[in-house]
Coordinates of C-alpha atoms in Angstrom, one line a residue:
M115 CA 118.6 -119.0 26.0
R116 CA 119.9 -122.6 25.0
N117 CA 121.0 -125.3 27.1
Y118 CA 124.5 -125.6 28.1
N119 CA 126.1 -129.1 29.6
V120 CA 128.3 -128.2 32.6
G121 CA 131.0 -130.1 34.7
I122 CA 131.5 -129.7 38.1
I123 CA 135.3 -129.7 38.9
G124 CA 136.1 -129.9 42.7
A125 CA 132.5 -131.2 43.3
T126 CA 133.0 -133.3 46.2
G127 CA 133.8 -130.2 48.6
M128 CA 131.5 -128.1 50.1
V129 CA 131.2 -125.5 47.7
G130 CA 131.3 -128.0 45.1
Q131 CA 128.5 -130.0 46.7
R132 CA 126.2 -126.9 46.7
F133 CA 126.7 -125.9 42.6
A134 CA 125.4 -129.6 42.6
S135 CA 122.3 -128.9 44.8
L136 CA 122.0 -125.8 42.5
L137 CA 122.3 -126.8 39.4
E138 CA 119.7 -129.9 39.7
N139 CA 117.0 -128.2 38.5
H140 CA 118.5 -125.0 36.5
P141 CA 116.7 -123.8 33.3
W142 CA 119.7 -123.3 31.3
F143 CA 122.5 -125.5 32.6
N144 CA 122.7 -129.4 32.7
V145 CA 125.4 -131.7 34.8
K146 CA 127.4 -133.8 32.4
V147 CA 130.4 -134.1 34.2
L148 CA 131.6 -134.4 38.3
A149 CA 135.7 -134.3 38.8
A150 CA 137.5 -134.5 41.7
S151 CA 141.0 -135.2 43.1
P152 CA 142.4 -138.9 41.8
R153 CA 141.5 -140.5 45.2
S154 CA 137.6 -139.7 44.1
A155 CA 138.3 -140.6 40.7
G156 CA 136.7 -144.3 38.7
K157 CA 133.6 -143.9 41.9
K158 CA 130.3 -142.9 41.7
Y159 CA 129.7 -139.7 43.3
I160 CA 127.1 -141.4 45.2
D161 CA 130.1 -143.2 46.8
V162 CA 132.5 -140.9 47.0
I163 CA 130.0 -138.4 49.1
G164 CA 128.5 -141.2 50.9
N165 CA 127.9 -139.4 54.6
R166 CA 129.9 -136.0 54.0
W167 CA 126.9 -134.6 51.8
A168 CA 126.4 -131.4 53.8
M169 CA 123.5 -129.7 51.9
Q170 CA 120.1 -130.0 53.3
T171 CA 118.5 -131.3 50.2
P172 CA 119.2 -134.5 49.4
I173 CA 122.1 -135.2 46.6
P174 CA 120.2 -134.7 43.2
E175 CA 119.1 -138.1 41.4
S176 CA 120.8 -137.6 38.4
L177 CA 124.0 -136.8 39.7
K178 CA 124.6 -140.1 42.3
D179 CA 125.4 -142.3 39.4
I180 CA 127.7 -140.0 37.8
V181 CA 131.3 -141.4 37.8
V182 CA 133.7 -139.0 39.3
L183 CA 136.6 -137.8 36.7
D184 CA 139.9 -136.9 37.7
A185 CA 139.7 -133.5 37.5
A186 CA 143.4 -132.9 36.0
A187 CA 144.1 -135.7 34.3
D188 CA 140.7 -136.6 32.5
I189 CA 140.9 -132.6 31.0
E190 CA 140.7 -133.8 27.6
K191 CA 138.0 -136.3 28.4
I192 CA 136.0 -133.7 30.4
V193 CA 135.8 -130.7 27.7
A194 CA 134.9 -132.9 25.4
Q195 CA 131.6 -133.3 27.3
V196 CA 130.9 -129.6 28.4
D197 CA 130.6 -125.9 26.8
F198 CA 131.8 -124.2 30.3
V199 CA 132.9 -125.8 34.2
F200 CA 132.0 -124.4 37.2
C201 CA 135.7 -125.0 39.8
A202 CA 135.9 -124.9 42.8
V203 CA 138.9 -127.2 43.9
D204 CA 141.0 -127.8 47.1
M205 CA 144.4 -127.1 45.8
K206 CA 147.7 -124.7 46.3
K207 CA 147.3 -121.4 44.3
D208 CA 149.5 -122.2 41.7
E209 CA 148.3 -125.5 41.2
I210 CA 144.9 -123.9 40.7
K211 CA 145.6 -121.4 38.7
K212 CA 147.9 -123.8 36.3
L213 CA 144.9 -126.3 36.4
E214 CA 141.9 -123.4 35.3
E215 CA 144.5 -122.2 32.5
D216 CA 145.0 -125.2 31.5
Y217 CA 140.8 -125.9 31.0
A218 CA 141.0 -122.6 29.3
K219 CA 143.7 -123.3 26.8
H220 CA 141.3 -126.5 25.9
E221 CA 139.0 -123.9 24.7
C222 CA 136.9 -124.6 27.7
P223 CA 135.7 -121.6 29.3
V224 CA 136.1 -121.9 33.7
I225 CA 133.5 -119.9 36.1
S226 CA 135.7 -120.3 39.3
N227 CA 135.2 -119.7 43.0
N228 CA 138.6 -119.9 43.9
S229 CA 140.9 -116.8 44.9
A230 CA 144.5 -118.4 43.1
N231 CA 143.2 -115.8 39.3
R232 CA 141.4 -113.4 41.2
F233 CA 144.3 -110.7 41.1
T234 CA 145.5 -112.2 37.4
D235 CA 144.5 -108.7 35.9
D236 CA 142.8 -109.3 32.5
V237 CA 140.9 -112.2 34.6
P238 CA 137.8 -110.6 35.1
M239 CA 136.1 -110.8 38.5
I240 CA 132.3 -110.3 38.0
I241 CA 129.3 -109.5 40.7
P242 CA 126.3 -109.0 37.9
E243 CA 124.5 -106.2 39.7
I244 CA 127.6 -104.5 40.1
N245 CA 130.3 -104.7 37.6
P246 CA 129.2 -106.5 34.6
E247 CA 131.5 -104.4 32.1
H248 CA 134.9 -106.0 33.3
A249 CA 133.6 -108.9 31.3
K250 CA 135.5 -107.0 28.2
V251 CA 138.6 -107.6 29.8
I252 CA 138.3 -111.5 27.6
E253 CA 138.9 -111.0 24.6
A254 CA 142.1 -109.8 25.9
Q255 CA 142.8 -112.6 27.8
R256 CA 141.9 -114.7 24.9
K257 CA 144.2 -113.0 22.9
R258 CA 147.3 -113.9 26.0
L259 CA 146.3 -117.6 26.5
G260 CA 146.1 -117.7 22.5
T261 CA 142.7 -119.7 22.9
K262 CA 139.5 -119.0 20.9
R263 CA 136.4 -119.2 23.1
G264 CA 138.2 -120.4 26.8
F265 CA 139.0 -118.0 29.3
V266 CA 139.0 -118.1 33.3
A267 CA 136.7 -115.4 35.2
V268 CA 136.4 -115.3 39.0
K269 CA 134.0 -114.7 41.9
S270 CA 135.0 -112.4 44.6
N271 CA 135.6 -113.6 48.3
C272 CA 132.3 -114.5 50.1
S273 CA 132.4 -112.2 52.4
L274 CA 131.9 -109.4 50.2
Q275 CA 129.3 -110.1 48.7
S276 CA 127.8 -108.5 52.3
Y277 CA 129.2 -105.2 52.2
V278 CA 130.6 -104.1 48.9
P279 CA 127.4 -104.2 47.3
A280 CA 125.7 -102.0 49.7
L281 CA 128.5 -99.8 49.2
F282 CA 128.6 -99.2 45.4
P283 CA 125.3 -97.6 45.1
L284 CA 126.5 -95.2 47.6
N285 CA 129.1 -93.6 44.6
E286 CA 127.9 -90.0 43.8
F287 CA 128.8 -89.2 47.1
G288 CA 132.1 -90.1 47.0
V289 CA 133.1 -93.5 49.6
D290 CA 136.2 -92.2 50.8
K291 CA 136.9 -94.6 53.4
V292 CA 135.9 -97.7 54.8
L293 CA 135.8 -99.7 58.1
V294 CA 134.4 -103.2 58.2
C295 CA 134.2 -106.0 60.4
T296 CA 133.1 -109.5 59.2
Y297 CA 131.4 -112.4 61.2
Q298 CA 131.9 -115.2 59.0
A299 CA 130.3 -118.7 59.5
I300 CA 131.8 -121.9 59.6
S301 CA 130.6 -123.5 55.9
G302 CA 133.5 -120.5 54.5
A303 CA 136.2 -123.1 56.0
G304 CA 134.1 -125.8 54.3
K305 CA 133.0 -126.9 57.9
T306 CA 130.0 -127.9 59.8
F307 CA 129.1 -128.3 63.4
E308 CA 130.0 -131.8 63.2
T309 CA 133.2 -131.8 61.7
F310 CA 134.3 -128.1 63.8
P311 CA 132.8 -129.2 67.1
E312 CA 135.9 -126.6 68.5
I313 CA 133.8 -123.6 67.5
I314 CA 130.6 -124.0 68.7
D315 CA 130.8 -121.7 72.3
N316 CA 133.3 -120.1 70.2
V317 CA 134.1 -117.0 68.2
I318 CA 138.3 -117.5 66.4
P319 CA 139.4 -113.9 66.1
Y320 CA 141.6 -115.0 62.6
I321 CA 140.5 -116.4 59.6
G322 CA 144.0 -116.9 57.2
G323 CA 144.3 -114.0 54.0
E324 CA 140.9 -113.0 55.2
E325 CA 141.6 -109.6 55.7
E326 CA 143.9 -109.0 53.2
K327 CA 140.7 -110.5 50.4
S328 CA 138.8 -107.9 52.3
E329 CA 140.5 -105.0 51.5
L330 CA 142.2 -105.4 48.4
E331 CA 139.3 -107.4 46.6
P332 CA 137.2 -104.0 46.7
L333 CA 139.5 -101.9 44.5
K334 CA 139.7 -104.5 41.6
I335 CA 135.3 -104.6 41.6
W336 CA 135.5 -100.6 41.6
G337 CA 138.4 -101.1 38.9
K338 CA 138.0 -100.0 35.3
V339 CA 138.9 -101.8 32.2
E340 CA 142.0 -100.4 30.1
D341 CA 144.5 -100.9 27.9
G342 CA 143.7 -105.2 28.1
V343 CA 143.7 -105.0 31.7
I344 CA 141.8 -104.5 34.5
K345 CA 143.2 -101.1 36.9
N346 CA 142.6 -101.4 40.4
A347 CA 140.9 -98.1 41.9
Q348 CA 142.6 -95.8 44.3
K349 CA 139.5 -95.2 46.5
P350 CA 137.6 -96.2 48.8
S351 CA 140.8 -97.7 51.4
F352 CA 139.4 -100.2 53.1
T353 CA 140.2 -101.9 56.7
A354 CA 138.9 -105.2 57.9
Q355 CA 138.5 -107.1 61.2
C356 CA 136.9 -111.0 59.8
L357 CA 136.2 -113.3 62.7
R358 CA 135.1 -117.2 62.5
V359 CA 131.6 -117.1 64.2
P360 CA 129.4 -120.3 65.5
V361 CA 126.7 -120.0 62.6
S362 CA 126.3 -122.3 59.9
D363 CA 125.8 -120.3 57.0
G364 CA 125.6 -116.2 56.8
H365 CA 128.3 -113.9 56.7
M366 CA 127.4 -110.4 58.5
A367 CA 129.7 -107.2 58.2
A368 CA 129.4 -104.0 60.2
V369 CA 130.4 -101.3 58.0
F370 CA 131.8 -97.8 58.9
V371 CA 131.9 -95.2 56.0
R372 CA 133.2 -91.7 55.4
F373 CA 132.5 -89.8 52.3
D374 CA 133.7 -86.6 50.4
K375 CA 130.2 -85.6 50.0
K376 CA 128.5 -87.2 53.2
P377 CA 124.7 -87.6 52.3
T378 CA 121.1 -87.4 54.3
K379 CA 119.9 -90.6 55.3
D380 CA 116.8 -90.7 53.3
E381 CA 119.7 -90.4 50.4
I382 CA 121.4 -93.6 51.2
L383 CA 117.7 -95.8 51.5
K384 CA 116.7 -93.9 48.1
K385 CA 119.8 -95.0 46.5
W386 CA 119.7 -99.0 48.2
T387 CA 116.1 -99.0 47.8
E388 CA 116.3 -98.1 44.1
F389 CA 119.1 -100.1 43.2
S390 CA 119.7 -102.5 40.3
G391 CA 121.7 -104.2 37.7
R392 CA 122.7 -105.9 34.8
A393 CA 121.1 -109.2 36.1
Q394 CA 117.9 -107.7 37.2
E395 CA 117.6 -106.3 33.7
L396 CA 118.3 -109.0 32.1
N397 CA 115.5 -111.2 34.2
L398 CA 118.5 -113.6 34.9
P399 CA 117.1 -117.4 35.9
S400 CA 119.5 -116.7 39.8
A401 CA 119.0 -112.9 40.1
P402 CA 117.3 -111.5 42.9
K403 CA 114.3 -109.7 42.2
Q404 CA 115.3 -106.9 45.5
F405 CA 119.0 -106.9 45.3
I406 CA 119.3 -104.3 48.5
N407 CA 116.6 -105.0 51.3
Y408 CA 116.7 -102.6 53.9
F409 CA 114.8 -103.2 57.3
V410 CA 113.9 -100.8 59.9
E411 CA 113.5 -103.0 63.0
D412 CA 116.5 -102.5 65.2
N413 CA 117.2 -106.1 65.6
L414 CA 117.4 -106.8 61.7
P415 CA 118.7 -108.5 59.7
Q416 CA 119.5 -111.6 61.6
T417 CA 121.3 -114.2 60.1
K418 CA 119.0 -117.1 60.8
L419 CA 116.2 -115.1 59.8
Q420 CA 117.3 -113.5 56.2
R421 CA 120.3 -115.4 55.0
G422 CA 117.7 -117.2 52.8
L423 CA 116.0 -114.3 51.1
E424 CA 115.3 -114.9 47.3
G425 CA 116.6 -118.2 47.6
G426 CA 119.6 -116.5 49.0
M427 CA 120.7 -114.3 46.7
A428 CA 119.4 -111.2 48.1
I429 CA 121.2 -108.5 50.6
S430 CA 120.4 -107.7 53.4
V431 CA 121.0 -104.2 55.1
G432 CA 120.0 -102.6 59.0
R433 CA 120.8 -100.7 61.5
L434 CA 121.9 -97.7 59.3
R435 CA 122.6 -94.6 61.4
E436 CA 125.4 -91.8 61.7
D437 CA 128.6 -92.8 63.6
S438 CA 131.4 -90.0 65.7
Q439 CA 134.2 -90.8 63.7
Y440 CA 132.9 -91.6 60.5
D441 CA 129.4 -90.4 58.5
Y442 CA 127.2 -93.6 59.1
K443 CA 127.2 -97.0 60.1
F444 CA 125.2 -99.5 59.4
V445 CA 125.0 -103.6 59.5
C446 CA 125.1 -105.7 56.4
L447 CA 123.9 -109.7 55.8
S448 CA 124.5 -112.1 52.7
H449 CA 124.2 -115.7 52.2
N450 CA 127.8 -117.1 51.9
T451 CA 127.7 -120.4 50.2
L452 CA 125.1 -119.0 48.0
R453 CA 125.5 -115.2 46.9
G454 CA 128.9 -115.8 48.3
A455 CA 130.0 -118.7 46.6
A456 CA 128.0 -121.2 44.4
G457 CA 124.9 -118.9 43.5
G458 CA 127.2 -116.0 42.9
A459 CA 129.4 -117.9 40.2
V460 CA 126.1 -119.4 38.6
L461 CA 124.7 -115.8 38.3
M462 CA 128.2 -115.4 36.5
A463 CA 128.0 -117.7 34.3
E464 CA 124.1 -116.9 33.5
L465 CA 125.9 -113.3 32.7
L466 CA 128.2 -114.6 30.6
C467 CA 126.1 -116.7 28.5
A468 CA 123.6 -114.0 28.4
E469 CA 126.1 -111.0 26.7
G470 CA 127.6 -113.6 24.0
Y471 CA 130.6 -114.0 26.5
I472 CA 130.0 -118.7 26.4
D473 CA 128.7 -119.8 22.8

């Protein structure tokens, strides 16, 4: 695989920092451009970030002296230096949608962590192990945008990465209804304990927009590409409750599921153990070797212990048992800023490069 020059749009935020950290030694991707808001533009990255760097590893040496560009005003300068960009900006949704399409129309592919384009029906929202075939809708999107190589592809909401991967391998049993309660880390709000002291010794039972995303986005992931758009699946039906909890990283989900044809517990465990996807088939650099990991101990998975499994890119599942109202219930865990955000976007970019969508 050849090397690609990439940019990080929104490089100063929590997810942008995670992109910077993840890409430091990436075998395919070289960070050439950092961009952010006008107030950061024209300054060195190290001077903009200062004491706001929230990652556990230091700021990559190769990025410290890069002069930050203006994400909107400097598009032409940015696209001239890169093969594609990762986007994780903090703007209004209509502004994000316009910005991402502007990059695409400048013939620059956009791998987005933002939610603005998730329900644009010709924009693929890809979990590489689950719905890599959705990438073929890019051809129709390019026709709409009038581009040859530019397009937008998005990563799904961070909390979905815990429970959707566990449900998807069970499709042959007819996943019918799902109730999910998510317990979401503060980094999902771009916070640390220092910047979010009100979460200490506290649980907040509301995260704006999160329940709608948790109920609707899986139906696009389950959908099919038809007539140049992604048509959402009609089932499973999802209902969700989302809480913010005093955890630094890692989203946990308690899942209750009903099937058309109830499987045995052993059948479910076999599906999870044997499941792998296109990311594993292609041996992509960021792909976990074992995508879904089941823990037999009653007290696992635990956020602190399992969130970093396989570089934070694996899914942990436990406590599978029959339920009195649904067929089964279980617990899932994923790292929200790795698998759920920047890491998932990097893996999607690897998939699109390997499959020839980014030349």
